[in-house]
Coordinates of C-alpha atoms in Angstrom, one line a residue:
X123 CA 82.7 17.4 124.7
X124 CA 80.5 19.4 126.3
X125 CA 82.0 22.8 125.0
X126 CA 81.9 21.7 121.5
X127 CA 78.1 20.9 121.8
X128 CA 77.3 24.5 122.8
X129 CA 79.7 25.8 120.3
X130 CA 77.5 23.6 117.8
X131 CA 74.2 24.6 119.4
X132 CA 75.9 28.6 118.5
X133 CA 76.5 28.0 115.1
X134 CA 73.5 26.5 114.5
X135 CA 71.2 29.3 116.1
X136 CA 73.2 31.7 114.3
X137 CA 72.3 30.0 111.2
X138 CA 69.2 30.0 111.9
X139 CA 68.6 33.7 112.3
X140 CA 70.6 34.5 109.3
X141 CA 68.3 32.3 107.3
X142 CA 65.1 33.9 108.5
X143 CA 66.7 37.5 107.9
X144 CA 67.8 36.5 104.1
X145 CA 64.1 34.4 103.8
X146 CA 66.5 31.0 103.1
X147 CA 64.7 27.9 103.8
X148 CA 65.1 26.6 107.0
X149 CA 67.7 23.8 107.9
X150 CA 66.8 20.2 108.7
X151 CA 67.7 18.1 111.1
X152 CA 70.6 16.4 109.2
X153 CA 71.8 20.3 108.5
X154 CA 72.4 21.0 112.3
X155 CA 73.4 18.1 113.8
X156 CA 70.6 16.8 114.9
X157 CA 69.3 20.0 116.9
X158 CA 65.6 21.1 117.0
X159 CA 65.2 23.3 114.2
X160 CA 63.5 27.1 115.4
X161 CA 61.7 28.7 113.0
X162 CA 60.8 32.2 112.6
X163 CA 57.1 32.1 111.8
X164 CA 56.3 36.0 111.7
X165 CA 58.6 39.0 111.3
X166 CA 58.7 42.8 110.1
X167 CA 60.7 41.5 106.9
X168 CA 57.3 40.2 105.3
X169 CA 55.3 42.8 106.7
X170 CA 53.2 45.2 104.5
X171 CA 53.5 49.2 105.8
X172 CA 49.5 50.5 106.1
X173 CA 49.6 54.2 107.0
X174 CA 46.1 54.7 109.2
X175 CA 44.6 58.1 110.9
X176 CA 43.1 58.1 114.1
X177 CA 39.8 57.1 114.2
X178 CA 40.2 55.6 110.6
X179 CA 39.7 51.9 109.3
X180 CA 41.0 49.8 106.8
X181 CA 39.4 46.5 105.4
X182 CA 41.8 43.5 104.3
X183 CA 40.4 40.5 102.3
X184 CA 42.9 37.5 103.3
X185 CA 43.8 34.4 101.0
X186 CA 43.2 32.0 103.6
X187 CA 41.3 31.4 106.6
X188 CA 42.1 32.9 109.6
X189 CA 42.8 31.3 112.8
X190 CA 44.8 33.2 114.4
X191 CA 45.3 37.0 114.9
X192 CA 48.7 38.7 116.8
X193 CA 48.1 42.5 117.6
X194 CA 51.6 43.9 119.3
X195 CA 49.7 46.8 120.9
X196 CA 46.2 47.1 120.7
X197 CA 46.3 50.5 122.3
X198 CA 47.5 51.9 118.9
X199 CA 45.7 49.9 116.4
X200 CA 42.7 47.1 116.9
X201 CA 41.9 44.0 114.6
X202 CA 38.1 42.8 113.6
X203 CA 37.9 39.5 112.3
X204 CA 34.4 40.3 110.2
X205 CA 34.7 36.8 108.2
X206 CA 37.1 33.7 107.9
X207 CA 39.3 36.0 105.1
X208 CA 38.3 39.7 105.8
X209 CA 39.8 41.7 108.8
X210 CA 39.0 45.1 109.7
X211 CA 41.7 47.2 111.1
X212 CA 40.9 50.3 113.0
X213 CA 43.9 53.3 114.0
X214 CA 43.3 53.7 118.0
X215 CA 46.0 56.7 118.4
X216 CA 49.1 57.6 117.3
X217 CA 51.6 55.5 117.4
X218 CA 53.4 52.6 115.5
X219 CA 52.8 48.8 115.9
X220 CA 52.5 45.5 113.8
X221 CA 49.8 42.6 113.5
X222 CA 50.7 39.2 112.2
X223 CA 47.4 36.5 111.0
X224 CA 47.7 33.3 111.0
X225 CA 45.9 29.6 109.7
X226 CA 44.8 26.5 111.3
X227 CA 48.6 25.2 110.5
X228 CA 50.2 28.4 112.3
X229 CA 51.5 29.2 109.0
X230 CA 51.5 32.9 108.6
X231 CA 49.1 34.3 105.8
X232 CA 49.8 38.2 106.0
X233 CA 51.6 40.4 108.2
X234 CA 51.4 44.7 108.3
X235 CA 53.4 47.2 110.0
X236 CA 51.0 50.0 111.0
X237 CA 51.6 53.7 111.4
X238 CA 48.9 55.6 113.3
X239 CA 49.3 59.0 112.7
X240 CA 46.8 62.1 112.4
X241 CA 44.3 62.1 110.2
X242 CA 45.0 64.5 107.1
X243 CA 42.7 64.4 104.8
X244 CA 41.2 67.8 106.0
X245 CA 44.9 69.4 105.4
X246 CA 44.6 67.9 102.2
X247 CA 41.6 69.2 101.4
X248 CA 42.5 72.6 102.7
X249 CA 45.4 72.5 100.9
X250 CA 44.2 71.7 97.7
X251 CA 41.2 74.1 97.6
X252 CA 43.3 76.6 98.4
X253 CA 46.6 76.1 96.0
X254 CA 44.7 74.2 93.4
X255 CA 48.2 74.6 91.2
X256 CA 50.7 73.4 93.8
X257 CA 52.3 70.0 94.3
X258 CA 52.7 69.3 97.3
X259 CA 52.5 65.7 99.5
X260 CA 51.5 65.8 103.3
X261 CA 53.0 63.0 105.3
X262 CA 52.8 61.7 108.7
X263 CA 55.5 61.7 110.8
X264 CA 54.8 60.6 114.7
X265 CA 52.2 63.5 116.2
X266 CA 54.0 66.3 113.3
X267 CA 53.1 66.2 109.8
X268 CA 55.9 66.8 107.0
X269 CA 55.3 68.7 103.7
X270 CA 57.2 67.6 100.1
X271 CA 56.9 68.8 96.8
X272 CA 57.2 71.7 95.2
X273 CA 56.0 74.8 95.0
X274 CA 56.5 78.2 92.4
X275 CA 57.6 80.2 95.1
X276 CA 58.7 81.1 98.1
X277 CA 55.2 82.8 99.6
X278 CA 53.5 79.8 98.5
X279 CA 55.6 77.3 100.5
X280 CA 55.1 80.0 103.6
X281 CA 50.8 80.0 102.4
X282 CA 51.2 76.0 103.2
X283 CA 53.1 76.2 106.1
X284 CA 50.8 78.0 107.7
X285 CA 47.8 76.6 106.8
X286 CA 49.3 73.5 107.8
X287 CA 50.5 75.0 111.3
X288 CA 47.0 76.5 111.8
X289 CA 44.6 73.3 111.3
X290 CA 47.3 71.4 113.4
X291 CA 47.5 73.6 115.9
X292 CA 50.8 73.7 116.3
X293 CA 53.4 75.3 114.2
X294 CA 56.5 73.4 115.7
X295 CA 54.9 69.9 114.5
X296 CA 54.9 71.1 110.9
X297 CA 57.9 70.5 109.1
X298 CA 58.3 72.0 106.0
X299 CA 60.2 70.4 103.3
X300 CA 59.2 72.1 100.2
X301 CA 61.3 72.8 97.2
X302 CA 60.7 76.1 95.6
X303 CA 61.0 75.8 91.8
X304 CA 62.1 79.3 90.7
X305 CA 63.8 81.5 93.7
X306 CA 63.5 84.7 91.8
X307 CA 65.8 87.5 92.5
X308 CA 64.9 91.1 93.6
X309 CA 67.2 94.3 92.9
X310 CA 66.3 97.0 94.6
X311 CA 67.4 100.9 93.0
X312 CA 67.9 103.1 96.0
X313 CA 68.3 107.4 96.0
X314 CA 68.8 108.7 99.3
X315 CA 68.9 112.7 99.3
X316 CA 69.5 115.0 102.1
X317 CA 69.8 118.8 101.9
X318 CA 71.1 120.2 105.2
X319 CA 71.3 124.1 105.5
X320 CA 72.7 125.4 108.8
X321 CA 72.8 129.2 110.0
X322 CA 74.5 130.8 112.9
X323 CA 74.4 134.5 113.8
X324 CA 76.8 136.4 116.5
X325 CA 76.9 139.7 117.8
X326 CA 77.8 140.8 121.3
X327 CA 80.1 144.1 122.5
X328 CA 82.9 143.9 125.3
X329 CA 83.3 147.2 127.2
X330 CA 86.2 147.7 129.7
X331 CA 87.2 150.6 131.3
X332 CA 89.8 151.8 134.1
X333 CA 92.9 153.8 135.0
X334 CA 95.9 153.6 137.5
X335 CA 94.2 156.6 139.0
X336 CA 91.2 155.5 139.5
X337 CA 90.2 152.6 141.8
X338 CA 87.5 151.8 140.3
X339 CA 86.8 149.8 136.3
X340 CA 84.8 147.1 134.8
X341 CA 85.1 144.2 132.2
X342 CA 82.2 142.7 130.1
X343 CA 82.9 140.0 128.3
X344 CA 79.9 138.2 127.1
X345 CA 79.8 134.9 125.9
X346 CA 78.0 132.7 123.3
X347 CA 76.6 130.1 125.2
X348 CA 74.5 128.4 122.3
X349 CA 77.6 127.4 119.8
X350 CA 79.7 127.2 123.5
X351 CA 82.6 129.2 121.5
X352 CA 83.3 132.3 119.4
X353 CA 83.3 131.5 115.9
X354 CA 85.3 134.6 114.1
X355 CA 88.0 136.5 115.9
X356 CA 87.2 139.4 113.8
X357 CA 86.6 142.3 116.2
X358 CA 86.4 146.3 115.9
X359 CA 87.5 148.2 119.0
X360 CA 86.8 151.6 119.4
X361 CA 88.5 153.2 122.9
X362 CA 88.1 157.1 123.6
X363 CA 89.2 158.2 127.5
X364 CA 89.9 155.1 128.7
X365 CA 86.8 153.0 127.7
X366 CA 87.2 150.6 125.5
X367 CA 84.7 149.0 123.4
X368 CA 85.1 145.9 121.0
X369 CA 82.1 144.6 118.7
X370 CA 82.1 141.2 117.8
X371 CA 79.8 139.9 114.9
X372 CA 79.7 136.9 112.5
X373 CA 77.2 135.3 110.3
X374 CA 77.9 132.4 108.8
X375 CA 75.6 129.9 106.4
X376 CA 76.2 126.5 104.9
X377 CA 74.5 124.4 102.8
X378 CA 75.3 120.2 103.0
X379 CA 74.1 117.7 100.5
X380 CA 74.3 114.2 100.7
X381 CA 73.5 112.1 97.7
X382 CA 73.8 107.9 97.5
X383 CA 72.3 105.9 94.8
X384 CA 73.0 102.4 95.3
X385 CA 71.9 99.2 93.7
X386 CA 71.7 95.9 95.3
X387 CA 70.4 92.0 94.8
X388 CA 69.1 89.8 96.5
X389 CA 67.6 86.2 96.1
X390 CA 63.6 86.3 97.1
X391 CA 63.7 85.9 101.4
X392 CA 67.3 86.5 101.8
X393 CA 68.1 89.9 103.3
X394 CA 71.3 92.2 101.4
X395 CA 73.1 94.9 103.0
X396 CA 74.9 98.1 101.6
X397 CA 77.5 100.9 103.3
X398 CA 79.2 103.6 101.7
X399 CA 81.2 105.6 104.2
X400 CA 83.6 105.2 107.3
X401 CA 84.6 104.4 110.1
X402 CA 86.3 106.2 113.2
X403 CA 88.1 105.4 116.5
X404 CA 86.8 105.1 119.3
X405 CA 89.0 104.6 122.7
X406 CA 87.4 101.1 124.0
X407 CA 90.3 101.0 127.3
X408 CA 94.3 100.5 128.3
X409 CA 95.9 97.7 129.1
X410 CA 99.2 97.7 130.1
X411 CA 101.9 95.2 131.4
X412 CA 103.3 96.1 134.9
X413 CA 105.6 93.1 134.9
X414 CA 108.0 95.8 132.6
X415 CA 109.8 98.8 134.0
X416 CA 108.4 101.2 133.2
X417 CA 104.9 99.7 132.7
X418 CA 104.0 98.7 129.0
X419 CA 100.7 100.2 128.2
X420 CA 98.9 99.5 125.3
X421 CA 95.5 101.2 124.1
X422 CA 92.3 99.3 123.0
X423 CA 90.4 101.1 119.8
X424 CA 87.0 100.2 118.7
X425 CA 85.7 101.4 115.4
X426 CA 82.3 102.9 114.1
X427 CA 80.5 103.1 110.9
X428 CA 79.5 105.8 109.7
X429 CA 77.7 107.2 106.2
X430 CA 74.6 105.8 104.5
X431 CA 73.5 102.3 104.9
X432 CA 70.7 100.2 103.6
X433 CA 69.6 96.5 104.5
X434 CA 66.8 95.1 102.8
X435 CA 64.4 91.9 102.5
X436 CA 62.8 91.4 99.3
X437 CA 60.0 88.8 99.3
X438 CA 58.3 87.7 95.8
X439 CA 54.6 87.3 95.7
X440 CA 52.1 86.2 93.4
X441 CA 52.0 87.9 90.3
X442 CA 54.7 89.9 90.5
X443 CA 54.1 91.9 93.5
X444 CA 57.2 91.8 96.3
X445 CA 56.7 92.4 99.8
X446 CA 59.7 94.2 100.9
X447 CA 61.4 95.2 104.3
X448 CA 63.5 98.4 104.0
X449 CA 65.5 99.8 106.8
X450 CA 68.0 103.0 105.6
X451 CA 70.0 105.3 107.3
X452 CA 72.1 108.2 106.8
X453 CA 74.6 109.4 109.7
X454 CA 77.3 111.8 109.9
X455 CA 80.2 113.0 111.9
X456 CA 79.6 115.9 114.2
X457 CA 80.8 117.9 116.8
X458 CA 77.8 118.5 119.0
X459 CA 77.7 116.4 121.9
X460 CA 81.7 115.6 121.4
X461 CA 83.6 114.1 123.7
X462 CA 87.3 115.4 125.1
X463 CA 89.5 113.3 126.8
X464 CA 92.5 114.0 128.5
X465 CA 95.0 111.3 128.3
X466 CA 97.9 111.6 131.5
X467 CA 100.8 112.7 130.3
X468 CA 100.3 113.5 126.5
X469 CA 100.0 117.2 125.7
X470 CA 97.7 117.1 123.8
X471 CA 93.9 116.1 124.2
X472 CA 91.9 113.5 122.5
X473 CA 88.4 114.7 121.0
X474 CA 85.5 111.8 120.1
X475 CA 83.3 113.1 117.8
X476 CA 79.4 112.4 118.1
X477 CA 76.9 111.1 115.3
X478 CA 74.0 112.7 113.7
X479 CA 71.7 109.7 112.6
X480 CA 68.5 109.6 110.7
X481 CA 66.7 106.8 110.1
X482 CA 63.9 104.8 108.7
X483 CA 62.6 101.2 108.3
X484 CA 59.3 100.0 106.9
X485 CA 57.1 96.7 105.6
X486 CA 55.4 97.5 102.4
X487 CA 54.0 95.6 99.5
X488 CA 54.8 97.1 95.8
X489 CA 54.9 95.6 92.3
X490 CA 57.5 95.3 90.5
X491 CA 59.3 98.7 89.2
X492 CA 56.9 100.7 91.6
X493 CA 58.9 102.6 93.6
X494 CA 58.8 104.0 97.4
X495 CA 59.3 106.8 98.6
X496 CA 60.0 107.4 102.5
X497 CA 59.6 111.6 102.8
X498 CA 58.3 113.9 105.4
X499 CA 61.2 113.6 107.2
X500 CA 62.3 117.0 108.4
X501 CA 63.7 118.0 111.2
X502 CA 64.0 122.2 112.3
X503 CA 66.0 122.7 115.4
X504 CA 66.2 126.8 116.3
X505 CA 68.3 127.8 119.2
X506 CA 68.6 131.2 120.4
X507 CA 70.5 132.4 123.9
X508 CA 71.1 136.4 124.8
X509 CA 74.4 136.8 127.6
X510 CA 74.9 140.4 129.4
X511 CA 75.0 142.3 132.7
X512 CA 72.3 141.6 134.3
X513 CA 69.8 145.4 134.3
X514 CA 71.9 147.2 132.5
X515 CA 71.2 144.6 129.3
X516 CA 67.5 145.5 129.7
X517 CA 67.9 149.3 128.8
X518 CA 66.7 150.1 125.4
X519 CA 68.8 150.9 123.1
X520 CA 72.1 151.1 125.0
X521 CA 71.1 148.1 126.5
X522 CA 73.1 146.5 123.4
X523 CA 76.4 147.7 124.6
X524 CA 76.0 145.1 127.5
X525 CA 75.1 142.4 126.4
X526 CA 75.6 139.7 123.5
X527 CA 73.3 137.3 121.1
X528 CA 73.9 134.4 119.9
X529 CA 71.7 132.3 117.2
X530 CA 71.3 129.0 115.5
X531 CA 69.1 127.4 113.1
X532 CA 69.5 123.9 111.6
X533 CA 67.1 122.8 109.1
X534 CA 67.2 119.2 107.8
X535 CA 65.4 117.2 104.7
X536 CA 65.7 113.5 104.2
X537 CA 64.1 111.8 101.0
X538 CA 64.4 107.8 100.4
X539 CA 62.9 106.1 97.5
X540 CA 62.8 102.7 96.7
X541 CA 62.4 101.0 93.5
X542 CA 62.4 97.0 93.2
X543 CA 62.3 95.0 90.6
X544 CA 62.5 91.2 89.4
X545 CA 65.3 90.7 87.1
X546 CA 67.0 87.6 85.5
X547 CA 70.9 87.0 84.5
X548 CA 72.4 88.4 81.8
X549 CA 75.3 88.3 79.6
X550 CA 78.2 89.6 80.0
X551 CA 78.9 91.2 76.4
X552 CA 75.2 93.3 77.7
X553 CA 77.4 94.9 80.6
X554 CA 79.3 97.9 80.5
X555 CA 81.5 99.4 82.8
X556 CA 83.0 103.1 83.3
X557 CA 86.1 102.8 81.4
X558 CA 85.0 101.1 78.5
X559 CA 86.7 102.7 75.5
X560 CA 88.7 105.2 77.1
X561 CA 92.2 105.8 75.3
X562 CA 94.8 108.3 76.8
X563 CA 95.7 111.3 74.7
X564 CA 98.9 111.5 72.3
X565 CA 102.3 113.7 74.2
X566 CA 101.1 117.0 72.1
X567 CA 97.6 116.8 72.5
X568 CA 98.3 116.6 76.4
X569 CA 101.3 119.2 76.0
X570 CA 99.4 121.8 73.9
X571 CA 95.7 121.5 74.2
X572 CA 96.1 119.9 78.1
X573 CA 93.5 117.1 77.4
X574 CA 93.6 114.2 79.7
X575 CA 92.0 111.6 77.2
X576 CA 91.0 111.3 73.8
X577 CA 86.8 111.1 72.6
X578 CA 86.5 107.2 71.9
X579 CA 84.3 106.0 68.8
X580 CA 83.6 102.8 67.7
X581 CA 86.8 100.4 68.2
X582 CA 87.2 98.8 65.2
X583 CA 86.7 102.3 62.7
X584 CA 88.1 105.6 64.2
X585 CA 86.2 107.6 61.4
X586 CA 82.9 106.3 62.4
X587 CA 80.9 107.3 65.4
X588 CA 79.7 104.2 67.8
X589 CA 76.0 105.2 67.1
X590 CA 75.7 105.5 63.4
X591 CA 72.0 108.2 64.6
X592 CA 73.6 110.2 67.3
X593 CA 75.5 113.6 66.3
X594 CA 77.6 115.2 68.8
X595 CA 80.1 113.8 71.4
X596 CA 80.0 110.9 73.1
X597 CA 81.8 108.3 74.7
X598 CA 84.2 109.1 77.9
X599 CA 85.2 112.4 78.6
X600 CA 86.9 114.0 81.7
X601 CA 86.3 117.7 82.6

């Protein structure tokens, strides 16, 4: 009997609290089996949320008279009873907590859940005097404050999120939750040009002389230290009584251009990157399985870039003007500096070329179709070495015969310029590619006059030119 009765008492408690929850009435005595009823008589269910800053107050007019007050924590907010029906209620710190008032019957009359939190009305006020245009909500959250809204762009979320950070004082309370309207989208026209003009100058003479009959002879062979090799093989030799003299000379120029125009786009604050060139190998280890016989070895090969590269960061601004992070850089394969390996038992040796690398990376703010340009940027590098017998290279004049000269000059140019600009989608019938219109020639006109494809007009008339004001040729034509 006794099990049943708490198994009743259960129920009924459970009731109870489900009834209080839902706001059902409460049950009576006949309802429970005769059990004391227990009654919730103040809860957060019919509570009413008041935001409050610190220091800040808030006066409540009651419909009854008060006679009882319930403050959970008075450390974060404090009650005044000023009258029989008005309350004040005063934010302490920051925290959370609840009050509860009561009449002479214990019946509750009101009940408010209480959010301390700082006090914003000076972020609001910054806020609004400075983005007078801007809709955006500041809410407390704990010690942080959160921003909503919206905002036209991306630099003026950033221009609240700092002004936020700086009257808080601290940028990690501040979380941003603003929606940017319109995220515009940058493309960015890039030219990179590079003239490289390289000369190298040899001349050096080789005397030897000596016979069976005499003990004594001599050998000059003078090297060019500067390139570290000779580059022509072409020699005169002259030889009269034994002595035998061979001139070496070559002069060689060249010119290297590198030209890359590419375009890129990017959404405002998002960062795009571009490469046109290559890669090579480069020997990263060997592995190899000694559990075989003979051992299994296997080579590791790492590869890198090489060519011209761009990465960019395009950030739009008020009125059009972007502020844009530009890094470019041109590299190349070379041969000074290379590396020679030797690999056991291959016959032949591995050579790793070096890279020659320019590069520049700047922060600059530009309006829309102005354009950048990154110049200055050259680079002389002379190098000059003389090799001989040491005195007899110091005579004049004959002094030539013993000894040789070698010369280098490098001369290097680098221009970069940048052009942004704000664009929006477009259609696809306003595109164009390379190969629109092109037709391949007819058998004779390839077999007699050796064209490769045929001058395109307008597609749906081959009588009429495409542009009814434009005389000449036009269209797609291969040279």
């Amino acid at each position: 009997m006794a099990k049943h009765r708490s198994i009743r008492a259960g129920l009924t408690m459970a009731l109870l609290a489900a009834a209080a929850l839902t706001g059902a009435a409460p049950l009576h005595a006949a309802d429970t089996g005769g059990v004391p009823v227990v009654q919730v008589a103040a809860s957060e269910a019919t509570s009413r949320f008041i935001p409050l800053g610190i220091g800040k107050s808030v006066a409540i007019d009651l419909p009854a008279d008060i006679k009882d007050v319930l403050v959970a924590d008075p450390t974060v907010a404090n009650a005044v009873v000023r009258t029989a029906r008005r309350v004040y209620m005063i934010g302490v710190k920051v925290g959370q907590t609840n009050i509860f008032f009561f009449d002479a019957n214990g019946k509750q009359i009101a009940g408010f859940d209480i959010a301390v939190t700082r006090d914003l009305n000076g972020v609001r006020a910054a806020l609004k005097q400075a983005m007078p245009d801007a809709t955006i909500r500041i809410e407390g959250v704990g010690d942080g404050i959160m921003l909503t809204g919206s905002a036209a762009n991306a630099a003026e979320s950033q221009q609240a999120f700092d002004l936020a950070s700086r009257l808080v004082g601290d940028g990690t309370k501040v979380v941003n939750g603003i929606t940017v309207r319109g995220r515009d989208q940058v493309m960015l026209k890039v030219t990179v040009a590079e003239v490289r003009r390289d000369v190298i100058k040899q001349l050096g003479v080789d005397l030897s002389a000596g016979t069976s009959s005499n003990p004594v002879s001599f050998n000059t062979q003078n090297a060019f230290s500067a390139v570290g090799q000779t580059l022509s093989e072409t020699a005169f030799g002259v030889s009269y009584k034994g002595v035998t003299a061979t001139l070496r000379a070559m002069d060689r120029a060249g010119v290297l251009r590198t030209l890359a125009e590419p375009n890129l786009t990017a959404i405002s604050g998002e960062t795009a990157s571009f490469v046109a060139g290559g890669e090579f190998p480069i020997p990263n280890g060997l592995s190899c399985d000694t559990t075989k016989s003979p051992p299994v070895c296997q080579s590791q090969v790492d590869f890198k870039k090489f060519g011209v590269g761009l990465v960019f960061t395009p950030v739009v601004l008020s009125e059009g003007r972007i502020s844009l992070k530009v890094m470019t850089e041109v590299s190349d394969l070379s041969t000074d500096n290379a590396l020679t390996l030797t690999v056991p038992g291959a016959t032949q040796s591995l050579t790793i070329p070096s890279i020659t690398t320019r590069r520049a990376e700047t922060t600059v703010e530009i309006p829309s179709g102005g354009s950048l340009t990154l110049a200055g940027m050259i680079q002389e590098k002379t190098k000059q070495q003389i090799n001989g017998v040491p005195g007899l290279m110091q005579v004049p004049i004959l002094g030539a015969l013993f000894r040789s000269r070698d010369y280098i000059n490098n001369q290097t140019e680098l221009v970069v310029i940048v052009t942004p600009y704000i664009v929006r989608a477009v259609a696809q019938k306003q595109l164009s590619r390379p190969d629109d219109g092109f037709a391949d020639p007819s058998d004779p006109s390839t077999a007699l006059l050796g064209r490769l494809n045929r001058i395109y007009g307008d597609p749906g008339n081959t009588n009429k030119p495409a542009a009814a004001d434009y005389h000449g040729k036009y269209g797609f034509i291969l040279d």
